[in-house]
Structures are given as structure tokens and as C-alpha cells.
Amino acid sequence: MIPSRWFPAITVMAMVFFAGAPLMIARAPYESTMGLVQKIFYFHVPAWIAMFSGAFVCGISSGIYLFKGKKVADHLAVAAAELTVLFGLIGLVTGPLWARKAWGLWWQWDARLTSALILWMIFVAYQLLRQYGGPGSDKLAAGMALFGMANVPFVYWSVNVWRTIHPTTNVVPTLVPGMSEAFLWCSVAFVLIFLLTLSARVKLESHRAAIDRLYLSLDD
Amino acid sequence: MTVSRFIRVAWLIVKKDLTIEARSRELFLTTLFFAVSCVLVFAFGFVSDQNPIGDAAAGILWIAIAFAGTLALGRAFERERYHDVLHALLLAPVDRPAIYIGKLLGVVCLLAIVEIIIVPLISLFFQTPILRHPWLLGGLLACGTLGFASVGTLFAAMLVRARSRDVLLPVLLYPITIPVIIAGVRGTVLLLQPEIDVIMVRAWIGMLVFFDVVFITLSLWTFDPLMTD
Amino acid sequence: MIDWMIRLALGKVKDVRRRKNYITTLLVILATGFLQTLTASSQNLLISSFTPLVVQVGQTQAAQDEFVPIDELPPEDQLPAAPLLIAAYAFAWVALLVYVWSLWRRLGSVERELADVARRISNRSGGA
């Protein structure tokens, strides 16, 4: 994933970004209709950005594993799927907490929320399959991940195509200067954390594979 | 491989499945009975004051199709596994996607016959005028069943050799096919209203067609690499 | 062949130890950020927690006209925003911390197992 020599630099950057995030968020102006609770936005949207990135990485590396057979791609897919579930969970919890105040209800079955939940569930199913599917489940899970990746644009544009209670994708491009800086800062922080955890998780997977190979040689 | 040969191979597989079904009727009868039981269970579950809840009929129809379809898919490929037929099919010098299309059409035929029997039953149990617009309903059912079966055939074929395949098929299938079910239910609910909105129903059918195209394309691409082991 | 594998295993062990250091730093980052959130912004929250409530009461009455409204909710039933905000941030932090910690544990056990297998292979090849 991230080349080893960049690891210290990226780690320091992530440290800086995370330490600075609360300051940036506190300094950002209040949104006129929602007030304080709108500040969940600075974590909610970056979490979903990280989740979509995970879904894409998983889908693309699954495709490479299916069609080219590279084992490294499989390790990357497993790692990315786990992170997709993690960041999706953060998004799915912060969203309703915000919605309770902003919309008056915890959940609603509009296009965006429903499709986002389904996307998350596809990757949870991926995890279940890898865990309990037995031999051959790696290829099947790769097929699953391709369907998951195909879902991501649908989730993203659902809010523009249908009338939903969820805000449209027009919000981020039209942020006022105080908010856009804080948002960019938090997005970068989340993407850096995503890349770092992805690298660590990929390493874990490849070490597990190395152990399997060594055990096989031990049996010879 | 030419298109005509592709179609011939798919047709041969469909004929094989239908012939076996015509002789034993095992899959058809068990799936049909299960679908009817499903409808009955939901009918008793969604009744208040002796009257069934109106729009529930649409949801129950699609749930029955989803559950019965999952059962049919599992059983169809289980049969292949017993006699090592799938292995033989894969060894044959034919295009793998043709095998997929053949199996898909077999499952769709089976589900179509089950639906033809289930829909009047639902109309009867729930006292809903679900058959008022047969062409629109037929369009919804055809596109929805095709979408559901396309993903189901792919995953059922893959899971033939996996562990815990019975529980894993629904686990994998439902998250991906929920959009198809949603579109089907929304469209069918519109058909149950006193004044139907034909444009909206056509919109839902359009969405189902979109899902069908995406799912079948993805399945055709991935069937070959997924079946090689 | 076995020699190559032993070298690979031993090489990987060093690698894993480096990875563990990075995981530790990740945990430190997250802990830093968490503490920062508690101290720096809690001051903000304390000061600002009263004003938004007052502001929101007035805002929500007006917002009902244009925003998707909480229909006709009297001011007494207004939800305070601060607990929701804190819960959201707390969950995000905790989830990330728990995940990084679990990664650390798994990497640790994998490193131990790798060292163990490498030792067994070297014993076997040393003895053989």
C-alpha cells in the first residue's frame, strides 16, 4: 500500500490533522437553521467519503484479483472491505444522531439512506462470506465486491435524482469559506487515517498468507 | 463462439432443466407450496380486524417471490452438484456465459409459473384488485424476477462448492437485490391504488430494466472467472 | 529453499515490528485528537452551549417555514444539540480507537506466530 519510507511522514501529517480538527470545527461558523448540531457534518461526510473510497478500492482490487489472479489484490480487497464496514458504521451512527435534531426523526426510508444502508450491508455480507464461506470464498467475495462497487455511484446520485429528506450533493461545493476549510481539513484527516489503517491491515493479511505458506513448507 | 451457437447452448441447458422438471416436478411443486405458505403466513400476520391491510399485498407478493426464488435457486444447483453436472458443463467446450444464461432462463421460467399461480391467490386472499392492469403488473414481475434471478443464479452457482451454502445464499443475495424488490413493491403498490399513475409505474419498470441490465452485464463478466477454480 | 524462507520470515519479523510502531503512533494520534476535542472545544461548547439553545429556539420557529420541519414543536420540547454532537464525535473516536487497537492486537499475535514458525523451521533445518 503506502511505501514504507513515506509512513513516518504520513503518520505525522495525520497527527497534525487530527489534533487540529477540533479547533477547526470549533472555529467554523454555525449553520443558520441547524446551529450546533450541524457540526456533526465535519465527521459525518468525511466518514462516508472514506467509506466510498474503501468500497471503490475493494471493488477495483477484487476485479483485479478475479481477472488477473494477483493475491496482493485479494489482500487489499479484504482490508478495504473491513474499513468500508468501519467507516460506514461511523457514518450510519453519526447520521441519525444529527437527523434526530435536524429532521426530528432517527431514520427515514428515503433513497439516500436506504441505498447507503444496503451498500454497507453488502460489505458486511462480504465479511461474513470471507469468515464462514470456507475454501473458494475469496473468488465469490470478489464477485460480491464488484456488485458493491457498482452500487456506490447509485448511492451518491440517488439524492440528486429523487426528492429525499437528505441534502443534495450541492452542499459541499457551495460551502461558505469558514466551513469549507474545516470540512477540507477533516476530510484530509479521515483520508489519511483510511490510508494508514488500510496499509496496516494489508500488511496483516500478507503476513497471514506468509504464515500459511511457511506452515505448508513445515509440513513437507 | 457465434451468437447462434451461444443461443443454442443456452437453449439446450434450458431444455434440460425444463425436461427434468416436467418429469419430476420436484422443484416446481416444492417452490409453489413454499410460496403459497409464505403468502398465508403473511396474510395471517398482516390482518387487523378480520380485514387484510390493503397495500400489504404488494409487499407480500414480492417477499414470497424473493423467498421462493432463494429456495428454488438453492435446490436447482444442489441438483447439479449431486450428479456432478456442473463440473461436466464447465468441462464442455462451450462459452461459460451461455451456461449462465441457460440456467438463468430455467430459473426465470420456474419462477414465472409460480408467479402466475401466486398472483391470483394474493388477489383472492387480500381482496385487492392486483390483476386490474395485467400488462403493467406483468412487466413489473418480469423485470423484477429477471433482476433477482440474474444475481441469484450467479451466487448460487458459486456457492455450490462452498461451506454453509444454504445460509450464505440469502446473506449474499438479499443486500444486492433489495433495490429490485423495492422497485417492484413501489410499482405494485401504485397498481393497487384506485387511480393508477401509469407514468410512475412505467418509471419503476424503467428502473427495474436498469437494474436488470447492470446485473446481467456484471454477472456475464464475472461468471467465467468465478467458476474457474 | 528453506534458507530463503527463513530469511524471508526473519526479514518480515523486523518489518512487523516496524508496523507495530506505526500502529502505536496511530493510537497516539487518535488519543491526542480525542483529548484535544475534550479540552479545546469543550471550552467552546460550555460557552456556546447556552447561546445555540437560545438561538435555536428562535431559529426553529422561523425555520419551520422553509426547512423540513419538526411540526409545531413548542420550545420546551426542543432537543439540546450538545449531547447529540458529543455522542456523534465520541462514537467516531471510539470506533476508530477500538479498530486500531484490534489491529495492533492482531498484528502482535501474527508477529508472534511468524517468529514461532520461523524458529521451528530453523530448528528443523538446523537439526536436519
XYZ file of C-alpha atoms in Angstrom:
577
model
C 0.000 0.000 0.000
C 1.777 3.148 1.191
C 5.515 2.648 0.597
C 7.352 2.143 3.880
C 9.534 5.190 3.551
C 6.516 7.509 3.396
C 4.952 6.029 6.513
C 6.566 8.358 9.089
C 5.724 11.487 7.073
C 2.109 10.472 6.558
C 1.763 9.481 10.208
C 2.993 12.899 11.336
C 0.639 14.599 8.886
C -2.297 12.551 10.183
C -1.322 13.507 13.735
C -1.320 17.179 12.842
C -4.633 16.963 11.061
C -6.373 15.105 13.828
C -5.041 17.391 16.510
C -6.146 20.418 14.565
C -9.581 19.111 13.611
C -11.429 20.092 16.824
C -10.000 23.609 16.631
C -11.043 23.997 13.005
C -14.507 22.657 13.739
C -14.998 24.901 16.751
C -13.910 27.892 14.707
C -16.289 27.175 11.831
C -19.417 29.331 11.714
C -22.788 27.988 12.794
C -25.238 26.946 10.124
C -28.322 29.139 10.219
C -31.108 26.580 10.566
C -29.439 23.739 12.427
C -26.997 25.507 14.710
C -24.626 23.470 16.803
C -25.718 20.029 15.702
C -24.696 20.770 12.120
C -21.089 20.382 13.243
C -21.563 16.607 13.043
C -21.258 17.307 9.289
C -17.476 17.617 9.664
C -17.237 13.978 10.714
C -20.268 12.526 9.026
C -19.409 13.386 5.427
C -15.668 12.553 5.642
C -16.611 9.183 7.165
C -18.775 8.463 4.134
C -16.022 9.707 1.817
C -13.682 7.193 3.456
C -16.372 4.516 3.161
C -16.873 5.146 -0.563
C -13.101 5.104 -1.068
C -12.977 1.765 0.703
C -15.783 0.419 -1.448
C -14.011 1.533 -4.623
C -10.656 0.137 -3.535
C -12.308 -3.148 -2.606
C -14.208 -3.329 -5.883
C -11.258 -2.494 -8.095
C -8.844 -4.817 -6.338
C -11.491 -7.564 -6.375
C -11.783 -7.093 -10.111
C -8.020 -7.364 -10.475
C -7.997 -10.489 -8.317
C -10.804 -12.092 -10.311
C -9.443 -11.335 -13.747
C -5.698 -11.309 -13.171
C -5.392 -13.614 -10.167
C -2.957 -11.469 -8.160
C -3.003 -12.487 -4.495
C -1.944 -8.992 -3.379
C -5.176 -7.648 -4.836
C -7.108 -10.098 -2.677
C -5.307 -8.890 0.480
C -6.125 -5.307 -0.473
C -9.759 -6.200 -1.077
C -10.136 -7.861 2.330
C -8.536 -4.894 4.078
C -10.606 -2.353 2.183
C -13.850 -4.229 2.905
C -13.164 -4.177 6.645
C -12.508 -0.445 6.540
C -15.623 0.112 4.445
C -17.692 -1.531 7.168
C -15.944 0.523 9.890
C -16.336 3.936 8.254
C -19.820 3.071 7.070
C -20.759 2.289 10.662
C -19.406 5.660 11.793
C -21.432 7.362 9.067
C -24.581 5.382 9.858
C -24.400 6.306 13.556
C -23.430 9.985 13.219
C -26.137 10.500 10.583
C -29.158 9.539 12.710
C -27.731 11.419 15.705
C -27.728 14.520 13.503
C -31.081 13.661 11.959
C -32.757 13.375 15.363
C -32.172 17.073 15.867
C -32.339 18.326 12.306
C -35.278 16.324 10.953
C -36.982 15.233 14.159
C -36.603 11.535 13.422
C -33.826 8.976 13.744
C -34.253 7.313 10.372
C -36.254 7.575 7.181
C -36.519 5.244 4.236
C -35.607 7.757 1.579
C -33.440 6.862 -1.406
C -30.107 8.011 0.028
C -30.409 6.424 3.465
C -31.831 3.168 2.138
C -29.234 2.743 -0.587
C -26.395 3.690 1.786
C -27.557 1.100 4.304
C -27.776 -1.527 1.560
C -24.263 -0.700 0.369
C -22.990 -1.109 3.924
C -24.804 -4.415 4.265
C -23.242 -5.711 1.047
C -19.817 -5.259 2.570
C -20.912 -6.793 5.864
C -22.071 -9.778 3.796
C -18.609 -9.769 2.178
C -17.032 -10.072 5.635
C -19.410 -12.890 6.623
C -18.626 -14.734 3.425
C -14.850 -14.458 3.903
C -15.211 -15.624 7.508
C -17.610 -18.527 7.077
C -17.573 -19.408 3.409
C -14.743 -21.890 3.513
C -12.448 -22.540 0.562
C -13.270 -20.745 -2.649
C -14.989 -17.915 -0.827
C -12.290 -15.471 -1.877
C -13.396 -15.551 -5.518
C -17.073 -15.348 -4.652
C -16.469 -12.480 -2.265
C -14.594 -10.713 -5.041
C -17.702 -11.034 -7.225
C -19.790 -9.615 -4.358
C -17.448 -6.646 -4.033
C -17.890 -5.839 -7.721
C -21.635 -5.553 -7.195
C -20.947 -3.418 -4.139
C -18.745 -1.070 -6.102
C -21.384 -0.775 -8.819
C -23.753 0.389 -6.080
C -21.615 3.368 -4.998
C -22.493 5.793 -7.831
C -26.125 4.856 -7.338
C -25.922 5.832 -3.656
C -24.136 9.070 -4.467
C -26.536 10.263 -7.172
C -29.716 8.939 -5.504
C -30.012 12.171 -3.595
C -29.950 14.237 -6.802
C -32.340 12.025 -8.768
C -35.036 11.620 -6.110
C -36.601 14.075 -3.724
C -35.088 12.997 -0.435
C -35.024 14.390 3.071
C -31.226 14.111 2.886
C -29.429 17.190 1.483
C -28.249 17.023 -2.122
C -24.664 16.842 -3.323
C -24.844 20.581 -3.900
C -23.979 21.291 -0.262
C -20.236 20.607 -0.325
C -19.364 22.674 -3.423
C -21.289 25.651 -2.041
C -19.878 25.754 1.482
C -19.016 29.197 2.860
C -15.250 29.819 3.371
C -15.182 29.171 7.149
C -16.947 25.857 6.761
C -15.148 24.671 3.662
C -11.752 24.901 5.353
C -12.872 22.893 8.339
C -14.539 20.377 6.044
C -11.441 20.004 3.875
C -9.277 19.637 6.965
C -11.435 16.840 8.380
C -11.705 15.128 5.011
C -7.929 15.045 4.688
C -7.670 13.718 8.260
C -10.092 10.888 7.540
C -8.459 10.016 4.217
C -5.057 9.848 5.904
C -6.416 7.614 8.663
C -8.048 5.481 5.982
C -4.757 5.081 4.095
C -2.790 4.318 7.242
C -5.220 1.708 8.566
C -5.518 0.223 5.081
C -1.753 -0.236 4.871
C -1.597 -1.823 8.311
C -4.488 -4.144 7.519
C -2.961 -5.183 4.179
C 0.270 -5.978 5.979
C -1.665 -8.131 8.435
C -3.264 -10.041 5.569
C 0.001 -10.604 3.743
C 1.698 -11.781 6.942
C -1.125 -14.251 7.495
C -0.584 -15.549 3.969
C 3.172 -15.821 4.661
C 2.446 -17.838 7.801
C 0.216 -20.171 5.793
C 2.969 -20.693 3.250
C 5.528 -21.349 5.986
C 3.243 -23.852 7.705
C 2.832 -25.645 4.406
C 6.584 -25.860 3.993
C 6.831 -27.115 7.570
C 4.549 -29.993 6.710
C 6.769 -31.108 3.853
C -18.272 -18.547 -30.441
C -21.021 -17.263 -32.686
C -24.248 -15.840 -31.395
C -26.334 -18.682 -32.815
C -24.135 -21.268 -31.099
C -24.371 -19.276 -27.867
C -28.162 -19.265 -28.107
C -28.225 -22.960 -28.977
C -26.136 -23.873 -25.927
C -28.290 -21.741 -23.627
C -31.418 -23.275 -25.124
C -30.059 -26.798 -24.624
C -29.475 -26.092 -20.961
C -32.935 -24.584 -20.542
C -34.443 -27.604 -22.275
C -32.515 -29.957 -19.997
C -33.731 -28.193 -16.872
C -37.320 -27.974 -18.088
C -37.336 -31.624 -19.140
C -36.131 -32.740 -15.725
C -38.734 -30.503 -14.121
C -41.517 -31.777 -16.353
C -40.683 -35.342 -15.362
C -40.106 -34.969 -11.628
C -41.893 -31.688 -10.876
C -39.962 -31.682 -7.617
C -38.644 -28.151 -7.748
C -41.843 -26.706 -9.139
C -44.159 -28.270 -6.563
C -41.959 -27.566 -3.551
C -41.328 -23.975 -4.601
C -45.002 -23.388 -5.319
C -46.065 -24.840 -1.995
C -43.487 -22.765 -0.173
C -44.638 -19.590 -1.917
C -48.264 -20.284 -1.018
C -47.301 -20.977 2.604
C -45.373 -17.724 2.667
C -48.367 -15.795 1.428
C -50.589 -17.497 4.017
C -48.220 -16.743 6.893
C -48.048 -13.098 5.896
C -51.792 -12.995 5.309
C -52.351 -14.017 8.927
C -49.614 -11.723 10.126
C -50.890 -8.592 8.415
C -54.571 -8.847 9.197
C -56.292 -6.444 11.585
C -59.976 -6.757 12.488
C -60.511 -9.570 10.027
C -59.521 -7.276 7.179
C -56.208 -7.590 5.420
C -54.241 -4.394 5.171
C -54.542 -3.045 1.630
C -51.075 -2.201 0.407
C -49.511 -5.117 2.246
C -50.455 -7.337 -0.687
C -47.785 -5.760 -2.890
C -45.043 -6.299 -0.345
C -46.164 -9.823 0.393
C -46.131 -10.746 -3.277
C -42.532 -9.667 -3.683
C -41.407 -11.203 -0.404
C -42.960 -14.504 -1.444
C -41.130 -14.278 -4.784
C -37.837 -13.482 -3.050
C -38.093 -16.325 -0.541
C -39.397 -18.865 -3.013
C -36.770 -17.770 -5.518
C -33.968 -18.263 -2.999
C -35.246 -21.743 -2.258
C -35.566 -22.611 -5.945
C -32.055 -21.359 -6.704
C -30.542 -23.356 -3.878
C -32.332 -26.524 -4.911
C -31.637 -26.100 -8.623
C -27.913 -26.013 -8.111
C -27.997 -28.668 -5.408
C -29.333 -30.998 -8.052
C -26.394 -30.134 -10.296
C -23.990 -30.886 -7.506
C -25.312 -34.392 -6.814
C -24.576 -35.717 -10.272
C -21.525 -33.553 -10.890
C -23.372 -31.990 -13.776
C -21.909 -28.568 -13.165
C -18.422 -29.965 -13.439
C -19.330 -31.623 -16.727
C -20.887 -28.408 -18.020
C -17.758 -26.467 -17.190
C -15.598 -29.016 -18.970
C -17.702 -28.767 -22.108
C -16.175 -26.721 -24.945
C -18.813 -24.019 -24.716
C -18.836 -20.384 -23.731
C -19.314 -20.195 -19.958
C -21.723 -17.239 -20.149
C -24.003 -19.429 -22.268
C -24.271 -21.849 -19.353
C -25.135 -18.923 -17.103
C -27.863 -17.688 -19.456
C -29.266 -21.190 -19.773
C -29.508 -21.662 -16.007
C -30.917 -18.150 -15.607
C -33.697 -18.747 -18.109
C -34.563 -22.032 -16.412
C -34.926 -20.354 -13.036
C -36.923 -17.477 -14.554
C -39.315 -19.941 -16.221
C -39.856 -21.743 -12.934
C -40.470 -18.516 -11.037
C -42.782 -17.257 -13.790
C -45.042 -20.293 -13.456
C -45.048 -19.917 -9.669
C -45.954 -16.231 -10.011
C -48.804 -16.972 -12.404
C -50.316 -19.110 -9.663
C -49.440 -16.849 -6.722
C -50.778 -13.556 -8.097
C -54.445 -14.639 -8.362
C -54.111 -16.188 -4.891
C -52.953 -12.884 -3.488
C -55.787 -11.140 -5.256
C -58.134 -13.575 -3.542
C -56.637 -13.581 -0.026
C -56.136 -9.862 0.205
C -59.180 -8.815 -1.790
C -57.036 -6.438 -3.801
C -57.556 -5.637 -7.472
C -53.989 -6.565 -8.309
C -54.990 -8.009 -11.690
C -56.660 -4.844 -12.905
C -53.683 -3.892 -15.091
C -52.186 -7.227 -16.119
C -49.686 -5.881 -18.629
C -48.143 -3.405 -16.242
C -48.069 -5.989 -13.467
C -46.573 -8.496 -15.878
C -43.874 -6.013 -16.847
C -43.014 -5.338 -13.222
C -42.922 -9.026 -12.359
C -40.906 -9.982 -15.443
C -38.221 -7.331 -14.952
C -38.085 -7.828 -11.206
C -37.859 -11.608 -11.396
C -35.173 -11.349 -14.052
C -33.116 -8.982 -11.908
C -33.482 -11.141 -8.816
C -32.730 -14.365 -10.671
C -29.721 -12.929 -12.508
C -27.826 -12.219 -9.299
C -29.226 -15.340 -7.647
C -28.060 -17.667 -10.422
C -24.556 -16.249 -10.255
C -24.251 -16.598 -6.500
C -25.982 -19.981 -6.306
C -23.587 -21.346 -8.948
C -20.625 -20.020 -6.986
C -21.843 -21.311 -3.653
C -22.295 -24.873 -4.934
C -18.846 -25.743 -3.656
C -18.809 -23.504 -0.578
C -19.433 -24.358 3.050
C -22.657 -23.144 4.737
C -24.083 -22.575 1.284
C -27.722 -22.699 2.415
C -27.427 -19.779 4.781
C -24.924 -17.859 2.722
C -27.102 -17.594 -0.380
C -29.718 -15.344 1.261
C -26.998 -13.481 3.173
C -25.284 -12.559 -0.069
C -28.325 -12.267 -2.302
C -30.675 -10.016 -0.366
C -28.500 -6.908 0.113
C -27.832 -6.786 -3.598
C -31.387 -7.487 -4.724
C -33.145 -5.247 -2.186
C -33.233 -2.378 -4.728
C -35.020 -4.692 -7.171
C -37.550 -5.681 -4.503
C -38.050 -2.040 -3.528
C -38.704 -1.023 -7.126
C -41.073 -3.954 -7.603
C -43.023 -3.227 -4.432
C -43.272 0.510 -5.153
C -44.534 -0.202 -8.642
C -47.044 -2.804 -7.460
C -48.348 -0.519 -4.694
C -49.083 2.097 -7.353
C -51.074 -0.515 -9.267
C -53.268 -1.150 -6.224
C -54.427 2.453 -5.953
C -57.909 3.359 -7.205
C -56.421 5.816 -9.723
C -53.199 4.402 -11.099
C -50.346 6.645 -12.135
C -49.181 4.922 -15.320
C -46.184 7.198 -15.741
C -44.837 6.376 -12.299
C -45.386 2.661 -12.819
C -43.507 2.917 -16.114
C -40.754 4.787 -14.258
C -40.384 1.925 -11.797
C -40.352 -0.576 -14.643
C -37.634 1.552 -16.220
C -35.624 1.387 -13.036
C -36.059 -2.378 -12.940
C -34.809 -2.605 -16.515
C -31.781 -0.535 -15.498
C -31.044 -2.941 -12.646
C -31.511 -5.921 -14.956
C -29.028 -4.550 -17.459
C -26.421 -3.773 -14.794
C -26.808 -7.095 -13.001
C -26.822 -9.270 -16.101
C -23.807 -7.456 -17.531
C -21.847 -7.820 -14.291
C -22.881 -11.465 -13.974
C -21.832 -12.285 -17.535
C -18.461 -10.670 -16.943
C -17.789 -12.409 -13.664
C -19.307 -15.854 -14.301
C -16.261 -17.202 -16.090
C -13.523 -16.140 -13.628
C -15.730 -17.034 -10.672
C -16.343 -20.566 -11.930
C -12.685 -21.368 -12.553
C -11.082 -22.875 -9.554
C 14.593 -23.052 -0.417
C 14.228 -23.339 3.367
C 17.054 -20.835 3.850
C 15.225 -18.365 1.654
C 12.075 -18.858 3.668
C 13.872 -18.375 6.967
C 15.450 -15.192 5.673
C 12.061 -14.074 4.462
C 10.483 -14.854 7.824
C 13.182 -13.090 9.793
C 13.070 -10.146 7.424
C 9.317 -9.988 7.840
C 9.626 -10.072 11.628
C 11.592 -6.838 11.616
C 9.030 -5.409 9.235
C 6.177 -6.351 11.520
C 7.871 -4.734 14.478
C 8.110 -1.529 12.493
C 4.441 -1.831 11.619
C 3.628 -2.206 15.290
C 5.408 1.068 15.971
C 3.258 2.763 13.400
C 0.136 1.327 14.933
C 1.288 2.742 18.269
C 1.712 6.144 16.683
C -1.735 5.864 15.149
C -3.171 5.202 18.593
C -1.297 8.230 19.893
C -2.710 10.386 17.092
C -6.234 9.327 17.844
C -5.758 9.749 21.586
C -4.300 13.231 21.008
C -7.189 14.236 18.861
C -9.628 12.828 21.385
C -8.074 14.777 24.261
C -7.955 17.910 22.136
C -11.629 17.532 21.394
C -12.330 17.241 25.064
C -10.275 20.228 26.208
C -10.115 22.786 23.412
C -13.641 22.521 22.129
C -15.254 21.770 25.475
C -14.479 25.358 26.415
C -16.191 26.444 23.245
C -19.058 24.124 23.969
C -19.503 25.410 27.511
C -19.696 28.970 26.308
C -21.637 28.202 23.191
C -23.923 25.530 24.578
C -26.268 28.077 26.062
C -26.386 30.506 23.191
C -27.246 27.998 20.427
C -30.122 26.725 22.511
C -31.486 30.222 22.792
C -30.646 30.952 19.170
C -32.181 27.708 18.003
C -35.493 28.325 19.690
C -35.892 31.498 17.684
C -34.383 29.917 14.571
C -36.561 26.845 14.604
C -39.734 28.861 14.694
C -38.597 30.625 11.547
C -37.017 27.523 10.053
C -40.322 25.685 10.188
C -41.456 27.791 7.286
C -38.678 26.823 4.937
C -36.869 23.715 6.266
C -38.319 20.224 6.585
C -39.915 20.932 9.921
C -40.401 19.287 13.278
C -44.059 20.168 13.091
C -45.288 22.639 15.644
C -42.922 21.633 18.392
C -43.174 24.020 21.347
C -39.860 25.401 22.642
C -39.992 23.282 25.799
C -39.679 20.124 23.703
C -36.607 21.275 21.859
C -33.792 18.739 21.959
C -30.489 20.065 23.239
C -27.962 19.637 20.451
C -24.860 19.229 22.600
C -25.447 15.638 23.770
C -26.104 14.512 20.194
C -22.971 16.252 18.947
C -20.844 14.805 21.723
C -22.301 11.344 21.185
C -21.533 11.519 17.476
C -17.936 12.579 17.927
C -17.432 10.159 20.807
C -18.699 7.279 18.715
C -16.413 8.171 15.803
C -13.363 8.404 18.064
C -14.173 5.249 19.993
C -14.845 3.247 16.847
C -11.530 4.307 15.310
C -9.631 3.681 18.543
C -11.163 0.253 19.023
C -10.366 -0.707 15.442
C -6.757 0.461 15.622
C -6.338 -1.336 18.935
C -7.748 -4.548 17.461
C -5.376 -4.176 14.503
C -2.489 -3.838 16.951
C -3.526 -6.980 18.816
C -3.905 -8.983 15.628
C -0.561 -7.776 14.272
C 1.044 -8.698 17.593
C -0.284 -12.229 17.539
C 0.649 -12.629 13.879
C 4.175 -11.452 14.643
C 4.466 -13.949 17.481
C 3.206 -16.770 15.294
C 5.557 -15.769 12.482
C 8.530 -15.772 14.849
C 7.438 -19.129 16.202
C 7.145 -20.727 12.767
C 10.456 -19.239 11.689
C 12.103 -20.682 14.787
C 10.600 -24.100 14.134
C 11.780 -24.056 10.549
C 15.289 -23.003 11.532
C 15.366 -25.694 14.248
C 14.249 -28.272 11.746
C 16.739 -27.214 9.119
C 19.452 -26.830 11.796
C 18.718 -30.293 13.140
C 18.248 -31.959 9.743
